[in-house]
PDB file of C-alpha atoms and ligand atoms in Angstrom:
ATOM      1  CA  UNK A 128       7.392 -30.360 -45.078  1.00  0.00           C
ATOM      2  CA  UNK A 129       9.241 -29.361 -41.915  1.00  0.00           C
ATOM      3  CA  UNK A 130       7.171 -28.237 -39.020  1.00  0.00           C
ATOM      4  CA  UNK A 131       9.550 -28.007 -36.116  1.00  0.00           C
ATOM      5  CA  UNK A 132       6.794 -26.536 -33.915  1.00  0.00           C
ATOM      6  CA  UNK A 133       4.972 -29.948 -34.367  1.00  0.00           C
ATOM      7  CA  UNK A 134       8.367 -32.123 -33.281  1.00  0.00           C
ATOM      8  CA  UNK A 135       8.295 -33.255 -29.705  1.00  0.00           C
ATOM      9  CA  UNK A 136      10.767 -31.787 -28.185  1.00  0.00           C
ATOM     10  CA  UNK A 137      13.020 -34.257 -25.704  1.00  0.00           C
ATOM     11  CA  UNK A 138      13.471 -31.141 -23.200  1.00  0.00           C
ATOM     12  CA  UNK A 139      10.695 -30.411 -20.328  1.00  0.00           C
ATOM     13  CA  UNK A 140       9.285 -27.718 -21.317  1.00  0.00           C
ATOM     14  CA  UNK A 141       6.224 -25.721 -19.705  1.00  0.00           C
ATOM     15  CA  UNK A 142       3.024 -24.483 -21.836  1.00  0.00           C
ATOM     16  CA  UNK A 143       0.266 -21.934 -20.804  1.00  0.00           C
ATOM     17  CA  UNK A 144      -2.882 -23.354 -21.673  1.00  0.00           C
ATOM     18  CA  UNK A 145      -6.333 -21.240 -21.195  1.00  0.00           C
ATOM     19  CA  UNK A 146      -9.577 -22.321 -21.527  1.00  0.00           C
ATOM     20  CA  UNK A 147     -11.424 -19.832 -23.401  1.00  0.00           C
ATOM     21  CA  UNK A 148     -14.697 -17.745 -22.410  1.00  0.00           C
ATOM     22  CA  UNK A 149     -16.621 -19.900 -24.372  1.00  0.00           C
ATOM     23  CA  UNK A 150     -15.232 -22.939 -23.176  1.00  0.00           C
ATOM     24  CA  UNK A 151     -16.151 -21.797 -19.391  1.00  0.00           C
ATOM     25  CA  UNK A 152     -19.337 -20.996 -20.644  1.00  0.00           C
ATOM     26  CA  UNK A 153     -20.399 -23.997 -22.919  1.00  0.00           C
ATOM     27  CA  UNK A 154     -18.914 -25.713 -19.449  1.00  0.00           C
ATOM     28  CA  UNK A 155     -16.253 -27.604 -21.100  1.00  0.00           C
ATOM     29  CA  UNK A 156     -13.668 -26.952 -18.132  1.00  0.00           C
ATOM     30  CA  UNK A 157     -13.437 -30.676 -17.109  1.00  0.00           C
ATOM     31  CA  UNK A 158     -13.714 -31.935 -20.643  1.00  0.00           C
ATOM     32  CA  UNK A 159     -10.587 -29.846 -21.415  1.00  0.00           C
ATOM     33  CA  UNK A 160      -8.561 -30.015 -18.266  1.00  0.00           C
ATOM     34  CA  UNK A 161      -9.058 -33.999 -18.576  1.00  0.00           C
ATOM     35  CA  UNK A 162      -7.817 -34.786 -21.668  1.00  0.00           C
ATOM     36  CA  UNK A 163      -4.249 -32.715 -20.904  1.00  0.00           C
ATOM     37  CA  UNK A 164      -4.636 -34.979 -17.295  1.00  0.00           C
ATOM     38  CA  UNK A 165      -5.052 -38.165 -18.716  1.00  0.00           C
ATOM     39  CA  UNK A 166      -2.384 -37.752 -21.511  1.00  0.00           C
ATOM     40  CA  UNK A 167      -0.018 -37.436 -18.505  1.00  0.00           C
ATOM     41  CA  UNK A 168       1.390 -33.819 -18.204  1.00  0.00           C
ATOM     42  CA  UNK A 169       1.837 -32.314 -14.607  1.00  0.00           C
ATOM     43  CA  UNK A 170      -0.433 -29.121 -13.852  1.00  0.00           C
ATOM     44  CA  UNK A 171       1.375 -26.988 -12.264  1.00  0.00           C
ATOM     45  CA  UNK A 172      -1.041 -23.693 -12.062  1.00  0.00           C
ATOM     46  CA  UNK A 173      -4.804 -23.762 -12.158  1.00  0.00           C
ATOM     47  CA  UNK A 174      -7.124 -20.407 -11.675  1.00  0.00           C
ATOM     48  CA  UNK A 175     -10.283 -19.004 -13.025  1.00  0.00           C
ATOM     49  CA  UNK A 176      -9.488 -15.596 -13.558  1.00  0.00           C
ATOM     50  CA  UNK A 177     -11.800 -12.435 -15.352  1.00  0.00           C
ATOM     51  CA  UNK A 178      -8.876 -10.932 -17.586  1.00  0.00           C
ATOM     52  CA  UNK A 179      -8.389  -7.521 -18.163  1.00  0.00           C
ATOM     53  CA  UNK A 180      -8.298  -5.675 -21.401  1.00  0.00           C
ATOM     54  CA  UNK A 181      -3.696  -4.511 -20.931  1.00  0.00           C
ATOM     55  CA  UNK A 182      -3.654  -8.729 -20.066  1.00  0.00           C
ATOM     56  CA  UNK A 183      -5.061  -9.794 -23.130  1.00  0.00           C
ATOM     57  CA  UNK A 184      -3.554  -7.163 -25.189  1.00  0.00           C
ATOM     58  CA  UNK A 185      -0.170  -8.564 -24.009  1.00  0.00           C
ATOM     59  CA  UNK A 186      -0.754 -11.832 -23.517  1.00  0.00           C
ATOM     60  CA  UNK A 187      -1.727 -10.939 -27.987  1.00  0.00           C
ATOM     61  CA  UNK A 188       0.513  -8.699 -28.795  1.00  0.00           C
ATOM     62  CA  UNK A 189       2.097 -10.294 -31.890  1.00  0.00           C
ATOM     63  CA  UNK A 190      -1.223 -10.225 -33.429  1.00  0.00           C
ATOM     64  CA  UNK A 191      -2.192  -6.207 -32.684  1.00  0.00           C
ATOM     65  CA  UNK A 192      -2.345  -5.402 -36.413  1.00  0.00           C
ATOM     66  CA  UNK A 193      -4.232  -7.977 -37.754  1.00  0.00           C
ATOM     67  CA  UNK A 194      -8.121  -6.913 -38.434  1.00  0.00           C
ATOM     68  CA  UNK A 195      -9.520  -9.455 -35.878  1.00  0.00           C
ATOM     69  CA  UNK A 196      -7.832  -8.072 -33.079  1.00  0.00           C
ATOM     70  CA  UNK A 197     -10.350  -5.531 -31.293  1.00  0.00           C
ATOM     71  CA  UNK A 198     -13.133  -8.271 -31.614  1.00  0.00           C
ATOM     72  CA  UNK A 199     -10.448 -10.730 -30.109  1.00  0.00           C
ATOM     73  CA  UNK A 200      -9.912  -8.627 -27.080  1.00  0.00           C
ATOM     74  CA  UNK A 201     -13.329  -8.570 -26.316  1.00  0.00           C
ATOM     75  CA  UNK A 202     -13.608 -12.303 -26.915  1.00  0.00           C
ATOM     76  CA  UNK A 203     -11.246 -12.783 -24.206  1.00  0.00           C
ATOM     77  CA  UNK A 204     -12.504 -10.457 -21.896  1.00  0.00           C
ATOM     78  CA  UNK A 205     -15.495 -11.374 -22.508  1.00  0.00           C
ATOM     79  CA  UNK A 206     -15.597 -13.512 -19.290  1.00  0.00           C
ATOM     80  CA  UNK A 207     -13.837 -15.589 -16.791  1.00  0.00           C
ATOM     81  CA  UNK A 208     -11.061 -18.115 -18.423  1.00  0.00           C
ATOM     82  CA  UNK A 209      -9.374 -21.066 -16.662  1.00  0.00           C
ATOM     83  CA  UNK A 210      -5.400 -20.233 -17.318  1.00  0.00           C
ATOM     84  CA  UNK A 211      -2.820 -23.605 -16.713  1.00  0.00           C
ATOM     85  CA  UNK A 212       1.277 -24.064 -16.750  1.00  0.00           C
ATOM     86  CA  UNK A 213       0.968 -27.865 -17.359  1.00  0.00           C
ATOM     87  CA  UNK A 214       4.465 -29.325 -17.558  1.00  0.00           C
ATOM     88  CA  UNK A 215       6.566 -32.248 -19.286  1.00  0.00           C
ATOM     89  CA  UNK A 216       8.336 -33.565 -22.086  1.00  0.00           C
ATOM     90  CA  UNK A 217       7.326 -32.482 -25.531  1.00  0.00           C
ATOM     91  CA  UNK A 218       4.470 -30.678 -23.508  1.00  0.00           C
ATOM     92  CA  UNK A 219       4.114 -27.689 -26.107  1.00  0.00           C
ATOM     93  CA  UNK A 220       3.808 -29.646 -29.480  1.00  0.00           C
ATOM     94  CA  UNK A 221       1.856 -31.944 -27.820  1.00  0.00           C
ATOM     95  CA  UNK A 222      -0.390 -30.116 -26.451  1.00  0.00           C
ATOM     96  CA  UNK A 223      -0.934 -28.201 -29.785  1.00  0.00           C
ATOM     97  CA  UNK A 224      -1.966 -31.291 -31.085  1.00  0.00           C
ATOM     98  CA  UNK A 225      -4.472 -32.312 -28.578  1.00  0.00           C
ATOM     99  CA  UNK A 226      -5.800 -28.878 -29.124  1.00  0.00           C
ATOM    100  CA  UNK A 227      -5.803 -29.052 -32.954  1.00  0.00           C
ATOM    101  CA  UNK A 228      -6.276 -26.522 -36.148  1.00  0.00           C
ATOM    102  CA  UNK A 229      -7.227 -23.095 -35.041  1.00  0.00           C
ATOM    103  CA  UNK A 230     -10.161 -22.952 -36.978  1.00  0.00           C
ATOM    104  CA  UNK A 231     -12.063 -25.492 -35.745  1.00  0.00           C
ATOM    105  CA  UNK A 232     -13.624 -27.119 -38.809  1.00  0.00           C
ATOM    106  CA  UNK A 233      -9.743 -27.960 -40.253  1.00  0.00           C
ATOM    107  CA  UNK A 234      -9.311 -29.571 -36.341  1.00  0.00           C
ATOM    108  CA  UNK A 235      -8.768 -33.067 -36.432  1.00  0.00           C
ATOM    109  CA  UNK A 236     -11.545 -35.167 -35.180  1.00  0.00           C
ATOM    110  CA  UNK A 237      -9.906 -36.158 -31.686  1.00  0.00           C
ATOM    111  CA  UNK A 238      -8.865 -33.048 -31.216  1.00  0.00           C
ATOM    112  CA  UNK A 239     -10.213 -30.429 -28.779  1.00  0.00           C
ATOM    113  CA  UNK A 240     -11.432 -28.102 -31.287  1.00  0.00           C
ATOM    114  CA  UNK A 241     -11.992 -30.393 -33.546  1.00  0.00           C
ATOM    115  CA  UNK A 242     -14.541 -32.175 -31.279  1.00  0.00           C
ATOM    116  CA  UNK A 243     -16.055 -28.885 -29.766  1.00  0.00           C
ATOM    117  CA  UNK A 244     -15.894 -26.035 -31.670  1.00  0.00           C
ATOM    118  CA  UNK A 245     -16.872 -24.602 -34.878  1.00  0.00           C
ATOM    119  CA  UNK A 246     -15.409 -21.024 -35.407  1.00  0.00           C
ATOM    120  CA  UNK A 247     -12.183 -19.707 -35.426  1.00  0.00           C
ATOM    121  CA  UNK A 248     -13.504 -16.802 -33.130  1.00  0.00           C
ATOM    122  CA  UNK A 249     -14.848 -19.324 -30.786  1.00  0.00           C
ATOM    123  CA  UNK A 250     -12.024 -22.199 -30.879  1.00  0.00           C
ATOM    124  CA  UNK A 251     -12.428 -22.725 -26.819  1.00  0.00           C
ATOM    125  CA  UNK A 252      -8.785 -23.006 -25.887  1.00  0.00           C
ATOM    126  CA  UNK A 253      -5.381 -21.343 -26.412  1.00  0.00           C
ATOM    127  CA  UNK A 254      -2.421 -23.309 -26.347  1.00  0.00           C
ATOM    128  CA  UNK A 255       1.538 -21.613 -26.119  1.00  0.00           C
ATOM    129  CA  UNK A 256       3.384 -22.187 -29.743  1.00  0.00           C
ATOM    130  CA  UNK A 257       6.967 -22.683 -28.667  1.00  0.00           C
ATOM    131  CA  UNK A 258       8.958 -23.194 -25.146  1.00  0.00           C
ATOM    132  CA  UNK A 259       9.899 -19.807 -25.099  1.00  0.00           C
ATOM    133  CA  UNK A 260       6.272 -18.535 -25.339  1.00  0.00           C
ATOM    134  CA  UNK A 261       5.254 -21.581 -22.695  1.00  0.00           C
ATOM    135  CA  UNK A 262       7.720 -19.348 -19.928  1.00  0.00           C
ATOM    136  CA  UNK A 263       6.314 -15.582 -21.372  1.00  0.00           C
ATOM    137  CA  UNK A 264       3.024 -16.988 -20.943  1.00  0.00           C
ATOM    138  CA  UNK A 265       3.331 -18.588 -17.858  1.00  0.00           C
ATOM    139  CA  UNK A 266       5.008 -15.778 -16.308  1.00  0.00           C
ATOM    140  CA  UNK A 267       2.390 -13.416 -17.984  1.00  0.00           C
ATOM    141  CA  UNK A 268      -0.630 -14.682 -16.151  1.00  0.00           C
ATOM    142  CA  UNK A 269       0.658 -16.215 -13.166  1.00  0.00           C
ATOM    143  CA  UNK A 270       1.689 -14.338 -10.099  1.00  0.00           C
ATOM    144  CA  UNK A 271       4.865 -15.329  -7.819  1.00  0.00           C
ATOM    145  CA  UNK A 272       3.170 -18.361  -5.436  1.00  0.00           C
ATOM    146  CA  UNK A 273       0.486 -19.413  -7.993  1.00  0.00           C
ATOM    147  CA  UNK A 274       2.671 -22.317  -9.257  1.00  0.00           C
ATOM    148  CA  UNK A 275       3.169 -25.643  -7.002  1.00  0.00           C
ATOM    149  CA  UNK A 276       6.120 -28.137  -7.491  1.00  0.00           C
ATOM    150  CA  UNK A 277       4.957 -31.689  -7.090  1.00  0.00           C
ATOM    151  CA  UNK A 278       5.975 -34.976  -7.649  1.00  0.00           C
ATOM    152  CA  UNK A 279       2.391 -36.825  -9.315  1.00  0.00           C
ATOM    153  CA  UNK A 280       2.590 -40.901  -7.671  1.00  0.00           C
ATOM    154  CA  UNK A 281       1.926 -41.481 -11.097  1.00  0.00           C
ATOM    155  CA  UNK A 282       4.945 -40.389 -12.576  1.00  0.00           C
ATOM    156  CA  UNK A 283       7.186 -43.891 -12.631  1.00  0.00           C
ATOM    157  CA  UNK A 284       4.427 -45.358 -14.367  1.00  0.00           C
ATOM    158  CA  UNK A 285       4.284 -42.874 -17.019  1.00  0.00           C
ATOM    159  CA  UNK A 286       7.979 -42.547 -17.476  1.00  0.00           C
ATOM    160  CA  UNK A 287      10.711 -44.814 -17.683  1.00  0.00           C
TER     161      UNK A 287
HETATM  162  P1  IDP B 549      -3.713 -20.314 -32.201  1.00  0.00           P
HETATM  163  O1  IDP B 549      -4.644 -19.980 -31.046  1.00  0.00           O
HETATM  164  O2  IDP B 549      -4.128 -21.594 -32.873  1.00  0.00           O
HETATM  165  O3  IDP B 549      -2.267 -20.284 -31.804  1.00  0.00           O
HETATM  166  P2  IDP B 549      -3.264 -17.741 -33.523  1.00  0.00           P
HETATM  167  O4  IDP B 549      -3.017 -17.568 -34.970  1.00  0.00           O
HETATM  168  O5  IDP B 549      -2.118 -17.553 -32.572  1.00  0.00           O
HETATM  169  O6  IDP B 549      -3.939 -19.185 -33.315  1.00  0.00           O
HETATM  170  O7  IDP B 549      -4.433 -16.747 -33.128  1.00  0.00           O
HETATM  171  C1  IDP B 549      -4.771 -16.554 -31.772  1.00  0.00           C
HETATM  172  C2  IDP B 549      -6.266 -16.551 -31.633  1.00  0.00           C
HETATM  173  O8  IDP B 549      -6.814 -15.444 -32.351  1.00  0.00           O
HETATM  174  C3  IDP B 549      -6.985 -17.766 -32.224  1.00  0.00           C
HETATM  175  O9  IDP B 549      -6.980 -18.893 -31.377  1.00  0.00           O
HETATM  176  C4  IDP B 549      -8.382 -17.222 -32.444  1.00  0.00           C
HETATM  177  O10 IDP B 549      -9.110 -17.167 -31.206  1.00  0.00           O
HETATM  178  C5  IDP B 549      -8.078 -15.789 -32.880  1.00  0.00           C
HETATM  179  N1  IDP B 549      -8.013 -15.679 -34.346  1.00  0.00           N
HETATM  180  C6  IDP B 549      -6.997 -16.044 -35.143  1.00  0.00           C
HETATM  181  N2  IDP B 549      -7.290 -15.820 -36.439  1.00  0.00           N
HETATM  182  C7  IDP B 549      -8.547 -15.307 -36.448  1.00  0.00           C
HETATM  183  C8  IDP B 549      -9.429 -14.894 -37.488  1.00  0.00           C
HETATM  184  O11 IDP B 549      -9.116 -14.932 -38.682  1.00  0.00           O
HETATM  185  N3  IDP B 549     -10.655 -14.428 -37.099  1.00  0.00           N
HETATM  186  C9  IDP B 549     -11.041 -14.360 -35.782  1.00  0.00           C
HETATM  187  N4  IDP B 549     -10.237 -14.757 -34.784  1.00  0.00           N
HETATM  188  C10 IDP B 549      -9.005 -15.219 -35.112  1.00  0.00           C
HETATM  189 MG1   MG B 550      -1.039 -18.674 -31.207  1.00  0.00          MG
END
């Protein structure tokens, strides 16, 4: 089967990543933010940040008529979340990947919800689905001046 969302992409792209409520909570922030770190993508944005209820709805809005939506909203609102533009090659599949299945118990051992979460109501991290989304997102949560350009010294070493 073809799954272009799962083909790394050649382009740099940019992909919002949040750490859930539950994932602040359970205090999984430097779990998560490491394993996007040591894969070797470039954070660009970094903020804990107490959404409100428009944000979410937004930031959701493709999903508005399915049944879990309300209880959604109020998962996401339900306390602070750690929103991230990480950056690089391939960065959106990829990071899908690291994140895994969105219900948890089909997430690949290895994977971050596969490792650390159980529910689909309570799978600890969101991940943007294509490059397009990555920008919406990014631009979405992210105010002008919250985003840093920055050369990591690590960068030669990670890419030819
Ligand atoms: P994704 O986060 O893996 O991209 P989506 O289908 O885009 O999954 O759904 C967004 C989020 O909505 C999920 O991560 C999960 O928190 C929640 N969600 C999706 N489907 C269900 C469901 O059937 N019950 C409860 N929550 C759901
Ligand atoms: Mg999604």
């Amino acid at each position: 089967i073809f799954l272009p969302h799962l083909m790394a992409s050649m382009e740099v792209e940019e992909s919002y990543i949040m750490i859930k409520p539950d994932g602040v909570q359970r205090g999984l922030v430097g779990e998560i933010i490491s394993r996007f770190e040591k894969k070797g993508f470039k954070l660009k944005g970094l903020k804990l940040f107490h959404c409100p209820k428009q944000l979410a709805e937004e930031h959701y809005k493709d999903l508005s008529s399915k049944p879990f939506f309300p209880k959604l909203i109020t998962y996401i609102t339900s306390g602070p979340v750690v929103c991230m533009a990480w950056e690089g090659v391939g960065v959106v599949a990829s990071a899908r990947k690291l994140i895994g299945a969105t219900n948890p118990l089909q997430a690949e051992p290895g994977t971050i919800r596969g490792d650390l979460a159980v529910q689909t109501g309570r799978n600890v991290v969101h991940g943007s689905d294509s490059p397009e989304n990555g920008k919406r997102e990014i631009a979405l949560w992210f105010k002008e001046g919250e985003l840093t350009e920055w050369t990591p010294v690590q960068t030669p070493w990670l890419v030819e």
